[in-house]
Tab-separated table of C-alpha atoms in Angstrom:
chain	number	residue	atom	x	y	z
A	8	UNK	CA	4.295	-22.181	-0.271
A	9	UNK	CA	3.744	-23.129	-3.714
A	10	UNK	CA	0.239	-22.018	-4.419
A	11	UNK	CA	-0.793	-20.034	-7.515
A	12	UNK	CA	-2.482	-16.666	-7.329
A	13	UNK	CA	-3.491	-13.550	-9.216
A	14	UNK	CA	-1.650	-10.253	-8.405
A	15	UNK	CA	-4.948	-7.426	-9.106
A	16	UNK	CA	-1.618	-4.522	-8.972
A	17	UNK	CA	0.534	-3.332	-11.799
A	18	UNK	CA	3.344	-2.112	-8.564
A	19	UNK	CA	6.832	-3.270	-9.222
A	20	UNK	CA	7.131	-3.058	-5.373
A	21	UNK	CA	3.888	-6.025	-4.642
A	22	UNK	CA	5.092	-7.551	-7.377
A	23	UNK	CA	8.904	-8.151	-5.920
A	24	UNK	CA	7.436	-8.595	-2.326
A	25	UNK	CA	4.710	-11.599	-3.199
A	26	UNK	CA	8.082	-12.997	-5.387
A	27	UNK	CA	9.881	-13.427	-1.910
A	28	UNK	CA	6.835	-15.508	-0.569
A	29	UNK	CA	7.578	-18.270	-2.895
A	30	UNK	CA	4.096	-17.614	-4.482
A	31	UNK	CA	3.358	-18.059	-8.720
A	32	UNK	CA	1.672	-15.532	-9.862
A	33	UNK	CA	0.608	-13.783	-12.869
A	34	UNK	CA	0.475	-9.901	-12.592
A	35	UNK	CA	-2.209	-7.721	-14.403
A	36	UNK	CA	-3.888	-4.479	-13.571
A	37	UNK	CA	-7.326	-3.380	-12.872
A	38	UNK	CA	-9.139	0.302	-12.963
A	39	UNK	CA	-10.829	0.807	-9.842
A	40	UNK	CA	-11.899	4.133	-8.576
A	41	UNK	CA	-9.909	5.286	-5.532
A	42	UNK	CA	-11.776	7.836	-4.420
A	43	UNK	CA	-12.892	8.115	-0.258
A	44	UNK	CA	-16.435	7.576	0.380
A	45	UNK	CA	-18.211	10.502	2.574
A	46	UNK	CA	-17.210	10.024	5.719
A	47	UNK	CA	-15.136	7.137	5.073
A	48	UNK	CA	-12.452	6.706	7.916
A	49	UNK	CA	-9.108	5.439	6.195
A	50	UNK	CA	-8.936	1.853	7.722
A	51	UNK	CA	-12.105	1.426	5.882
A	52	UNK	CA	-11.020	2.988	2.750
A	53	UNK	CA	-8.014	0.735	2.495
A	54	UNK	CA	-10.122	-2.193	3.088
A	55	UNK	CA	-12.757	-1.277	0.476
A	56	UNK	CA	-9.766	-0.961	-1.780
A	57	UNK	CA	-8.099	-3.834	-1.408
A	58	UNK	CA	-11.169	-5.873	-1.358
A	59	UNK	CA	-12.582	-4.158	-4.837
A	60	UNK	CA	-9.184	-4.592	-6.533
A	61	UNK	CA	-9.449	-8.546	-5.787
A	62	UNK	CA	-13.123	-8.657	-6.576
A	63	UNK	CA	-12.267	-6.773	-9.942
A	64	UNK	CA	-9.724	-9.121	-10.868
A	65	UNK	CA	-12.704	-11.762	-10.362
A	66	UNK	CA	-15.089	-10.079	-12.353
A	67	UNK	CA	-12.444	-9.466	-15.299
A	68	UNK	CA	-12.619	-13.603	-15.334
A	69	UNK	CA	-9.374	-14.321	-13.062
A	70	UNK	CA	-11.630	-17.026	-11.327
A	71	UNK	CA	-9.128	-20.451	-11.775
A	72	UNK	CA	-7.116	-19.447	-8.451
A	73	UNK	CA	-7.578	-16.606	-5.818
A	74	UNK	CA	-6.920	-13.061	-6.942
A	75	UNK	CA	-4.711	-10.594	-4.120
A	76	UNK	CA	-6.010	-7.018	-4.071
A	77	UNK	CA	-3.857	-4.864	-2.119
A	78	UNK	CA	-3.800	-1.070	-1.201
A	79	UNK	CA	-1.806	1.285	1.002
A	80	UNK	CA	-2.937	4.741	2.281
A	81	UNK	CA	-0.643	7.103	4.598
A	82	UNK	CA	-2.790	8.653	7.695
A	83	UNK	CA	-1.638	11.799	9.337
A	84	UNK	CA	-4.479	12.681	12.045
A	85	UNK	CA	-7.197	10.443	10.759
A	86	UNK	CA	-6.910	12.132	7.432
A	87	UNK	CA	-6.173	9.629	4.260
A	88	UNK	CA	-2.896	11.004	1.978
A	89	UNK	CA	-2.921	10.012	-1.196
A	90	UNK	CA	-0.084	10.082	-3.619
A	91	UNK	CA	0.544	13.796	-4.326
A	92	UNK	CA	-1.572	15.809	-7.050
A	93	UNK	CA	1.678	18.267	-8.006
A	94	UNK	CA	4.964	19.971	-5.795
A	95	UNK	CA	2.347	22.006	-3.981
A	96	UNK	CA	0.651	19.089	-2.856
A	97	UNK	CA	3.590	16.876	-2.328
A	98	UNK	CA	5.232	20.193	0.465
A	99	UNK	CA	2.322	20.736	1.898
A	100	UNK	CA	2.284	16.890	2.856
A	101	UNK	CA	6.079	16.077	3.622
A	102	UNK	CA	5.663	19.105	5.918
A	103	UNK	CA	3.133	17.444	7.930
A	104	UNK	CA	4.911	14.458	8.198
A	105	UNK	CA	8.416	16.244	8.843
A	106	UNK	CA	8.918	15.908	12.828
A	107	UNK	CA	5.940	13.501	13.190
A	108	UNK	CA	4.781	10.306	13.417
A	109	UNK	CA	1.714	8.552	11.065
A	110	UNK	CA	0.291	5.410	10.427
A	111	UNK	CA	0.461	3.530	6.890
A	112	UNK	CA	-2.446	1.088	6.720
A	113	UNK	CA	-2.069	-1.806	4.159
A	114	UNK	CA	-5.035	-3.664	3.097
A	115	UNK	CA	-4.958	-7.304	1.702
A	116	UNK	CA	-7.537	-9.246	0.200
A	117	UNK	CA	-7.983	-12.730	-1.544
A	118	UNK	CA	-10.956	-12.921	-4.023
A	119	UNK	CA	-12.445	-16.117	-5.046
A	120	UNK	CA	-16.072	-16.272	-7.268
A	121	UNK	CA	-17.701	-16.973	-3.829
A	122	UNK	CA	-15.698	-15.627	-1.522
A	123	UNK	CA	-13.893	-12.824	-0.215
A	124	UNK	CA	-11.396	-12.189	2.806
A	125	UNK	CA	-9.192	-9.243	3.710
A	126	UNK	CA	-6.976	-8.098	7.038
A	127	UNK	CA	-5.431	-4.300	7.797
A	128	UNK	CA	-2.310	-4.024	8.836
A	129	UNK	CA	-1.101	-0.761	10.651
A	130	UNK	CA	2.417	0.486	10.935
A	131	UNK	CA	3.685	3.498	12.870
A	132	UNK	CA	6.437	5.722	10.775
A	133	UNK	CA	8.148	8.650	13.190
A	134	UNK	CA	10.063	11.121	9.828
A	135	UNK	CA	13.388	13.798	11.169
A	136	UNK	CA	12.313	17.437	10.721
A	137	UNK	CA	13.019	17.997	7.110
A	138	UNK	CA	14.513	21.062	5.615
A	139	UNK	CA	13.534	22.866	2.558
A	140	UNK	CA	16.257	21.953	0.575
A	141	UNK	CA	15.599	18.275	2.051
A	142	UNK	CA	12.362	18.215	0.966
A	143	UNK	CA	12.261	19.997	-2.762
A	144	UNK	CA	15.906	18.130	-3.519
A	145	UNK	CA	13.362	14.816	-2.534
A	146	UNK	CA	10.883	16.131	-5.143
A	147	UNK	CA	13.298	16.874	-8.299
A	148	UNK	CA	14.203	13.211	-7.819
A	149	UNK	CA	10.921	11.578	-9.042
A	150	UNK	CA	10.348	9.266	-6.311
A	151	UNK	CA	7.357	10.650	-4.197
A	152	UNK	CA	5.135	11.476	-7.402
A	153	UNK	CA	3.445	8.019	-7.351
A	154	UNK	CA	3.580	7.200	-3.912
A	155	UNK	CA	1.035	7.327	-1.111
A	156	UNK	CA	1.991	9.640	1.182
A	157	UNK	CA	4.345	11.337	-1.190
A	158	UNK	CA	7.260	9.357	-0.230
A	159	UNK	CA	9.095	5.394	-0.309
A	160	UNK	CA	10.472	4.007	2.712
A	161	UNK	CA	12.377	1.587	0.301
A	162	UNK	CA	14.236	4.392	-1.818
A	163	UNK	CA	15.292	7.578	-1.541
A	164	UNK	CA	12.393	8.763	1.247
A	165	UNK	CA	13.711	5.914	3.447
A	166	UNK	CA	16.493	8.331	5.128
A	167	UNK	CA	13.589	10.380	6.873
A	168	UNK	CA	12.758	7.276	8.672
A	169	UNK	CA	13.762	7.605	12.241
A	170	UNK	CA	11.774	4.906	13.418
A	171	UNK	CA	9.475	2.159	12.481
A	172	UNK	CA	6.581	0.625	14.767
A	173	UNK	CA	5.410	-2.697	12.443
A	174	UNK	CA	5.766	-4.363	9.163
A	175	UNK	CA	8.338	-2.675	7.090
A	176	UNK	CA	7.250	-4.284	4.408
A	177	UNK	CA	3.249	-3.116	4.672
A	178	UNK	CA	5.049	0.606	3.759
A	179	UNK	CA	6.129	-0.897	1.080
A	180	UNK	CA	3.320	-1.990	0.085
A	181	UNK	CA	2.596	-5.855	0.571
A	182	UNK	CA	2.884	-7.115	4.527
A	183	UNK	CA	4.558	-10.300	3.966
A	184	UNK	CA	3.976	-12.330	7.203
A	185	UNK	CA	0.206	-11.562	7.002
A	186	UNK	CA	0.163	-11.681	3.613
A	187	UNK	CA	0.832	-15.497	3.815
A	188	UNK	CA	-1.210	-15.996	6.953
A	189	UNK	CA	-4.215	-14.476	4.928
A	190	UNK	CA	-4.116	-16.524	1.941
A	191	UNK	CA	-3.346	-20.089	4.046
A	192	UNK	CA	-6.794	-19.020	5.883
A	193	UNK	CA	-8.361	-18.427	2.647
A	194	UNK	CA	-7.222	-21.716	1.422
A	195	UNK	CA	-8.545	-23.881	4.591
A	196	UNK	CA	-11.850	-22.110	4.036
C-alpha cells in the first residue's frame, strides 16, 4: 500500500505500527480533551476519540490526504482505565487486572474535509496474579505511567500476559489488519 496519510498521534508505538503497513506518513500531534462523557460506555468513548483526533487533524488544515485518529482504552467491568494519575492509582488498577481478564478497545478513524469513518476493535487480555513486589518493581520501572491501563503488552508489562483473545497489535495501540482494511474502504468511498 503506498498511500499517504496523516498520523493525528505523537505515540512512538502508532507511529512504528502504521511504518510496518507500508504507509507515508507525516506524524504531528493534536490536543483533544479525553475526558468520558456522562454515561458514556467505553466502546463509545474510544470511538469519539479516535474520530475527534482525525477530525482535529482536519480542522488544524491536514486536509491534502486522510488524517488517522486512533485511541486505546483498557475496560475492566464496563469501567474505562485510563493511564494512571500516580502509584496509588496505577496499584489500585494492576490489582484489578491481576488474576483477570479485560478487554482493550482500539478505535481507528480516517478523516477527510467531508468525510469521516471509524471501526472498534476489541481484544481480550487474561494477566497471572501479580505479587506486590511484581507489581511496585513494574512501577519503579517507568513503563505503566503513560499507558492506558497502566501497563504495555509490548515491554516490560507483556510478562503478565497469560493469554491473548485478538489483535495483539490493537494493545499496542494501532490494529494493523483493520487498520488497512479501514483506510482501503475509506479510499473506495
Amino acid at each position: 500500500m503506498t498511500t499517504a496519510v496523516y498520523l493525528a498521534s505523537a505515540s512512538p508505538r502508532r507511529k512504528e505500527l502504521l511504518s510496518q503497513l507500508g504507509v507515508e506518513f507525516t506524524q504531528f500531534s493534536v490536543d483533544a480533551d479525553e475526558s468520558p462523557l456522562p454515561n458514556e460506555q467505553p466502546r463509545a468513548l474510544v470511538e469519539r476519540l479516535a474520530r475527534l483526533k482525525a477530525q482535529s487533524g482536519v480542522e488544524l488544515g491536514y486536509t491534502d490526504r486522510p488524517v488517522l485518529g486512533s485511541d486505546t482504552v483498557v475496560v475492566i467491568d464496563n469501567e474505562s482505565l485510563g493511564k494512571p494519575r500516580d502509584k496509588n492509582d496505577f496499584i489500585h488498577t494492576l490489582k484489578r487486572l491481576s488474576g483477570n481478564t479485560h478487554q482493550v478497545l482500539t478505535a481507528v478513524a480516517f478523516a477527510t474535509q467531508n468525510d469521516v469513518l471509524s471501526c472498534v476493535v476489541s481484544t481480550d487480555v487474561t494477566f497471572k496474579t501479580l505479587t506486590d513486589e511484581e507489581i511496585n518493581t513494574y512501577w519503579d520501572s517507568d513503563e505503566p505511567q503513560d499507558k492506558a491501563g497502566g501497563y504495555g503488552i509490548q515491554g516490560l508489562g507483556g510478562r503478565f500476559v497469560t493469554h491473548i483473545a485478538g489483535s495483539y497489535f490493537s494493545v499496542v495501540g494501532l490494529p494493523l489488519y483493520e487498520t488497512e482494511q479501514l483506510l482501503k474502504t475509506f479510499l473506495r468511498r
